[in-house]
């Protein structure tokens, strides 16, 4: 069998603290794989600098003097998901198979050989799945679990405890690149594509160095993107709620009429004020959800490019 060219795509945003460690590990893995004949000499580690403001790019430039390293610099910070797409688009013509992985080494790179085995057996997508989340904080664990559950409830299929650590064959990457949407939620899109898939399991480690680039605000943003770009159920829920309210209103009307004709005229101020707030709140929630979708349409119809490449070093 022909040896395949493996590209490891790594998005980096202000990762100067962790990059030396990551680079060392990834290169030693790549050398081992090449020496063992599992991948061809054309294999590369491809770093995508997502508009970092620290020394990340300088370091990447230096690493790229090695022929087994590519570096791609985006002109601005566009977020991990779009940075991944930029990396995939840049390498898809050269790579037979691509692994995407975070720069912080939280995902165990030692399962890449296992992923390659699945690839050689004909799988197009191999998901890296965390066995447990011991190293994450309690808060991150619980919110993440709640999120996966909610997504499943809303009818979005995603692989539980799988982030953006996965292997894809060239044709899977080509298929992924055909999704032109800007509100990108890769996990969801990849599981929509079909193809033969497999899972490999690993324990998630602590971040090797540096700070998480996903503060709560960004995590919440990603969750909202994931839900609203895949499911219209929230809109339906508003509709259902509206219908329920209509029935409640009917019941109220009956009650008011009965009270009126039996001469028990209600003083009623409290209940009116209460329901004003209640209904007002519901209307606002509904508007908010609808607005979320309209906002998405607005962004999609503009069909803006997802990123711009500032500089590419590929040998
Ligand atoms: N990242 C990126 N652009 C961003 C934010 C993050 O490319 O705007 C990269 C980051 O460098 C890392 C990966 O996305 O390689 C995951 O980020 P992080 O480890 O901070 O997220 P966490 O593991 O805490 O969810
Ligand atoms: Mg991380």
Coordinates of C-alpha atoms and ligand atoms in Angstrom, one line a residue:
X1 CA 0.0 0.0 0.0
X2 CA 1.1 3.5 -0.8
X3 CA 2.2 5.4 2.3
X4 CA -0.1 8.3 3.1
X5 CA 0.9 11.9 3.6
X6 CA -0.3 12.9 7.1
X7 CA -0.8 16.5 8.0
X8 CA -1.4 17.5 11.6
X9 CA -3.2 20.8 11.7
X10 CA -2.8 22.9 14.8
X11 CA -4.6 26.2 15.5
X12 CA -2.6 28.5 17.7
X13 CA -3.8 31.7 19.3
X14 CA -1.3 33.3 21.6
X15 CA 0.3 30.0 22.4
X16 CA 3.9 31.1 23.0
X17 CA 4.1 29.3 26.4
X18 CA 3.0 25.9 25.2
X19 CA 4.3 25.9 21.6
X20 CA 7.9 24.7 22.4
X21 CA 6.6 21.6 24.3
X22 CA 3.9 21.0 21.7
X23 CA 6.3 21.3 18.8
X24 CA 8.8 18.9 20.4
X25 CA 6.1 16.3 21.0
X26 CA 4.5 16.5 17.6
X27 CA 7.8 16.4 15.7
X28 CA 9.0 13.4 17.7
X29 CA 5.7 11.6 16.9
X30 CA 6.0 12.5 13.2
X31 CA 9.6 11.3 13.1
X32 CA 8.6 8.0 14.7
X33 CA 5.7 7.5 12.3
X34 CA 7.9 8.2 9.3
X35 CA 10.6 6.0 10.6
X36 CA 8.1 3.2 11.2
X37 CA 6.9 3.6 7.6
X38 CA 3.3 4.4 8.7
X39 CA 3.2 7.7 6.9
X40 CA 5.2 9.1 3.9
X41 CA 8.1 11.6 4.1
X42 CA 5.7 14.2 2.7
X43 CA 4.0 14.4 6.1
X44 CA 3.9 17.7 7.9
X45 CA 2.8 19.5 11.0
X46 CA 0.8 22.5 9.9
X47 CA 0.4 25.4 12.4
X48 CA -2.2 28.0 11.8
X49 CA -1.5 31.3 13.7
X50 CA -5.0 32.7 14.4
X51 CA -3.9 36.4 14.6
X52 CA -1.8 36.0 17.7
X53 CA -0.5 39.1 19.4
X54 CA 2.4 37.4 21.2
X55 CA 5.5 35.7 19.9
X56 CA 3.6 32.8 18.4
X57 CA 4.3 33.7 14.8
X58 CA 8.0 34.3 15.3
X59 CA 8.3 30.9 16.8
X60 CA 6.3 29.3 14.0
X61 CA 8.5 31.0 11.4
X62 CA 11.5 29.5 13.1
X63 CA 10.0 26.0 13.2
X64 CA 9.0 26.3 9.6
X65 CA 12.7 26.2 8.5
X66 CA 12.2 22.5 9.1
X67 CA 10.8 21.0 5.9
X68 CA 8.3 18.9 7.9
X69 CA 6.7 22.0 9.3
X70 CA 4.2 24.4 7.6
X71 CA 3.0 27.7 9.1
X72 CA 0.0 29.7 8.0
X73 CA -0.7 33.1 9.4
X74 CA -4.1 34.6 9.4
X75 CA -4.4 38.3 9.2
X76 CA -6.7 38.5 12.2
X77 CA -8.2 36.5 15.0
X78 CA -11.1 34.6 13.6
X79 CA -11.6 31.9 16.2
X80 CA -10.6 28.3 16.5
X81 CA -13.2 26.9 14.2
X82 CA -12.5 29.2 11.3
X83 CA -8.7 28.8 11.9
X84 CA -9.1 25.1 11.6
X85 CA -11.0 25.5 8.3
X86 CA -8.2 27.8 7.0
X87 CA -5.6 25.1 7.9
X88 CA -7.7 22.4 6.2
X89 CA -8.1 24.4 3.1
X90 CA -4.4 25.1 2.9
X91 CA -3.3 21.5 3.2
X92 CA -6.1 19.5 1.6
X93 CA -4.4 19.2 -1.8
X94 CA -1.2 17.8 -0.3
X95 CA -2.5 15.7 2.4
X96 CA -4.0 12.2 2.2
X97 CA -5.1 12.3 5.7
X98 CA -5.4 15.2 8.2
X99 CA -5.4 15.2 12.0
X100 CA -6.7 18.4 13.7
X101 CA -5.6 18.9 17.3
X102 CA -5.4 21.8 19.8
X103 CA -2.0 23.4 20.5
X104 CA -2.2 22.8 24.2
X105 CA -1.6 19.0 24.2
X106 CA -4.7 18.2 26.2
X107 CA -5.5 15.6 23.6
X108 CA -3.3 12.5 23.7
X109 CA -1.2 12.5 20.5
X110 CA -0.2 8.9 21.1
X111 CA -3.5 7.7 19.7
X112 CA -2.7 9.0 16.3
X113 CA -1.1 5.7 15.2
X114 CA -4.4 4.1 16.2
X115 CA -6.3 6.6 14.2
X116 CA -4.0 5.8 11.2
X117 CA -4.9 2.1 11.6
X118 CA -8.6 2.9 11.3
X119 CA -7.8 5.1 8.3
X120 CA -5.9 2.3 6.6
X121 CA -8.9 0.0 7.2
X122 CA -11.0 2.5 5.2
X123 CA -12.5 4.9 7.8
X124 CA -12.8 8.4 6.6
X125 CA -13.4 10.1 9.9
X126 CA -11.9 9.0 13.2
X127 CA -13.1 10.8 16.3
X128 CA -10.8 11.3 19.3
X129 CA -13.0 10.8 22.3
X130 CA -12.1 11.7 25.9
X131 CA -12.6 8.9 28.3
X132 CA -13.2 11.2 31.2
X133 CA -12.8 14.8 32.2
X134 CA -10.9 14.5 35.4
X135 CA -8.5 17.3 34.6
X136 CA -11.2 19.8 33.7
X137 CA -12.8 21.9 36.4
X138 CA -16.1 20.8 37.9
X139 CA -17.7 23.8 36.3
X140 CA -16.5 23.0 32.8
X141 CA -17.4 19.3 33.2
X142 CA -21.0 20.0 34.3
X143 CA -21.6 22.7 31.7
X144 CA -20.2 20.6 28.9
X145 CA -22.3 17.6 29.9
X146 CA -25.4 19.7 30.1
X147 CA -24.6 21.1 26.7
X148 CA -24.2 17.7 25.0
X149 CA -27.5 16.6 26.6
X150 CA -29.3 19.7 25.4
X151 CA -27.9 19.2 21.9
X152 CA -29.1 15.6 21.8
X153 CA -32.5 16.8 23.0
X154 CA -32.6 19.3 20.2
X155 CA -31.9 16.7 17.7
X156 CA -28.3 17.6 16.9
X157 CA -26.1 14.6 16.7
X158 CA -22.7 15.1 18.1
X159 CA -20.2 12.6 19.5
X160 CA -20.2 12.9 23.3
X161 CA -16.9 14.1 24.8
X162 CA -15.4 14.7 21.4
X163 CA -13.9 18.1 20.7
X164 CA -11.9 19.0 17.6
X165 CA -9.4 16.2 17.8
X166 CA -10.1 14.0 14.8
X167 CA -8.6 12.4 11.8
X168 CA -10.2 12.9 8.4
X169 CA -9.3 11.5 5.0
X170 CA -8.8 13.9 2.1
X171 CA -12.3 13.3 0.7
X172 CA -13.8 13.9 4.1
X173 CA -11.9 17.2 4.3
X174 CA -13.1 18.1 0.8
X175 CA -16.6 17.4 1.8
X176 CA -16.3 19.5 5.0
X177 CA -14.9 22.4 3.0
X178 CA -18.1 22.4 0.9
X179 CA -20.0 23.7 4.0
X180 CA -19.8 27.4 3.3
X181 CA -21.5 28.6 6.5
X182 CA -19.9 31.2 8.6
X183 CA -21.5 30.2 12.0
X184 CA -19.3 27.3 12.0
X185 CA -19.8 24.4 14.5
X186 CA -17.4 21.8 13.2
X187 CA -18.4 19.0 15.5
X188 CA -22.0 19.2 14.3
X189 CA -21.1 19.5 10.6
X190 CA -18.7 16.6 10.6
X191 CA -21.2 14.3 12.1
X192 CA -23.7 15.4 9.4
X193 CA -21.4 14.3 6.6
X194 CA -21.7 10.5 6.9
X195 CA -18.8 8.4 5.7
X196 CA -17.3 5.5 7.7
X197 CA -16.4 6.6 11.1
X198 CA -14.5 5.1 14.1
X199 CA -13.6 6.3 17.6
X200 CA -10.4 6.1 19.6
X201 CA -10.4 6.8 23.3
X202 CA -7.9 8.7 25.4
X203 CA -7.5 10.5 28.7
X204 CA -7.5 14.2 28.5
X205 CA -4.6 15.8 30.2
X206 CA -4.1 19.3 31.7
X207 CA -3.1 22.1 29.4
X208 CA 0.7 21.7 29.1
X209 CA 1.2 25.5 29.6
X210 CA -0.4 28.8 29.1
X211 CA -4.1 29.8 29.7
X212 CA -7.3 28.6 28.2
X213 CA -8.3 30.7 25.2
X214 CA -11.9 29.8 25.9
X215 CA -13.3 31.9 28.7
X216 CA -16.9 31.4 29.8
X217 CA -18.1 34.0 27.4
X218 CA -16.6 32.3 24.4
X219 CA -17.8 28.9 25.5
X220 CA -21.3 30.2 25.8
X221 CA -21.0 31.7 22.4
X222 CA -20.0 28.4 20.9
X223 CA -22.9 26.6 22.6
X224 CA -25.4 29.1 21.2
X225 CA -23.8 28.8 17.7
X226 CA -24.0 25.0 18.0
X227 CA -27.7 25.0 18.9
X228 CA -29.0 27.7 16.6
X229 CA -27.0 26.7 13.5
X230 CA -28.3 23.2 13.6
X231 CA -31.8 23.2 15.1
X232 CA -35.0 25.2 14.6
X233 CA -36.6 23.6 17.6
X234 CA -36.1 26.6 19.8
X235 CA -38.4 28.5 17.4
X236 CA -40.9 25.7 17.6
X237 CA -40.8 25.8 21.3
X238 CA -41.8 29.5 21.2
X239 CA -44.7 28.6 19.0
X240 CA -45.9 25.9 21.4
X241 CA -45.5 28.2 24.3
X242 CA -47.6 30.8 22.5
X243 CA -50.4 28.2 21.9
X244 CA -50.3 27.2 25.6
X245 CA -50.6 30.8 26.5
X246 CA -53.6 31.2 24.3
X247 CA -55.4 28.5 26.1
X248 CA -54.5 30.0 29.5
X249 CA -55.9 33.3 28.2
X250 CA -59.1 31.6 27.2
X251 CA -59.4 30.0 30.7
X252 CA -58.8 33.4 32.2
X253 CA -61.5 35.0 30.0
X254 CA -64.0 32.3 31.2
X255 CA -63.0 33.0 34.8
X256 CA -63.4 36.8 34.4
X257 CA -66.9 36.4 32.8
X258 CA -68.1 34.1 35.5
X259 CA -66.8 36.5 38.2
X260 CA -68.5 39.4 36.4
X261 CA -71.9 37.7 36.1
X262 CA -71.9 36.3 39.6
X263 CA -71.3 39.8 40.8
X264 CA -67.9 39.0 42.3
X265 CA -66.2 41.8 40.4
X266 CA -62.4 41.3 40.8
X267 CA -60.3 44.1 42.1
X268 CA -57.6 42.4 40.0
X269 CA -54.7 44.8 39.9
X270 CA -52.2 42.4 41.2
X271 CA -53.0 39.7 38.7
X272 CA -52.9 42.1 35.8
X273 CA -49.6 43.5 36.7
X274 CA -48.3 40.0 37.3
X275 CA -49.5 38.7 33.9
X276 CA -48.1 41.8 32.2
X277 CA -44.7 41.0 33.4
X278 CA -45.1 37.4 32.7
X279 CA -46.3 37.7 29.1
X280 CA -43.9 40.6 28.4
X281 CA -41.1 38.3 29.5
X282 CA -42.2 35.5 27.3
X283 CA -42.6 37.8 24.3
X284 CA -39.1 39.0 24.8
X285 CA -37.6 35.5 25.1
X286 CA -39.4 34.6 21.9
X287 CA -38.1 37.7 20.1
X288 CA -34.7 36.9 21.3
X289 CA -34.7 33.5 19.9
X290 CA -36.2 34.6 16.6
X291 CA -33.6 37.4 16.5
X292 CA -30.8 34.9 16.9
X293 CA -31.9 33.2 13.7
X294 CA -32.4 36.4 11.8
X295 CA -28.9 37.4 12.9
X296 CA -27.6 34.2 11.4
X297 CA -29.4 34.8 8.1
X298 CA -27.9 38.2 8.1
X299 CA -24.4 37.0 8.5
X300 CA -24.8 34.1 6.0
X301 CA -26.3 36.2 3.2
X302 CA -23.4 38.5 3.3
X303 CA -21.2 35.5 2.4
X304 CA -18.1 37.0 3.7
X305 CA -14.8 35.2 3.4
X306 CA -14.1 33.4 6.6
X307 CA -10.5 34.5 6.9
X308 CA -7.6 35.9 5.0
X309 CA -4.2 34.4 4.8
X310 CA -1.3 36.7 5.6
X311 CA 1.6 34.5 4.9
X312 CA 2.1 30.8 4.1
X313 CA 5.3 28.8 4.5
X314 CA 4.9 25.3 2.9
X315 CA 7.7 23.5 1.3
Ligands
LIG1 N1 -7.7 28.9 19.4 C1 -7.6 29.6 18.2 N2 -8.3 30.8 18.1 C2 -9.0 31.3 19.2 C3 -9.1 30.6 20.4 C4 -8.4 29.4 20.5 O1 -7.0 29.2 17.3 O2 -9.6 32.4 19.0 C5 -7.0 27.6 19.6 C6 -6.0 27.6 20.7 O3 -4.8 28.1 20.4 C7 -6.0 26.1 21.0 C8 -7.4 25.6 20.6 O4 -7.9 26.6 19.8 O5 -5.1 25.4 20.2 C9 -8.3 25.3 21.8 O6 -8.2 26.4 22.8 P1 -8.1 26.1 24.3 O7 -7.2 25.0 24.6 O8 -7.7 27.5 24.9 O9 -9.6 25.8 24.7 P2 -10.0 24.8 25.9 O10 -9.3 23.5 25.7 O11 -9.8 25.5 27.1 O12 -11.5 24.6 25.6
LIG2 MG1 -7.4 23.3 25.6

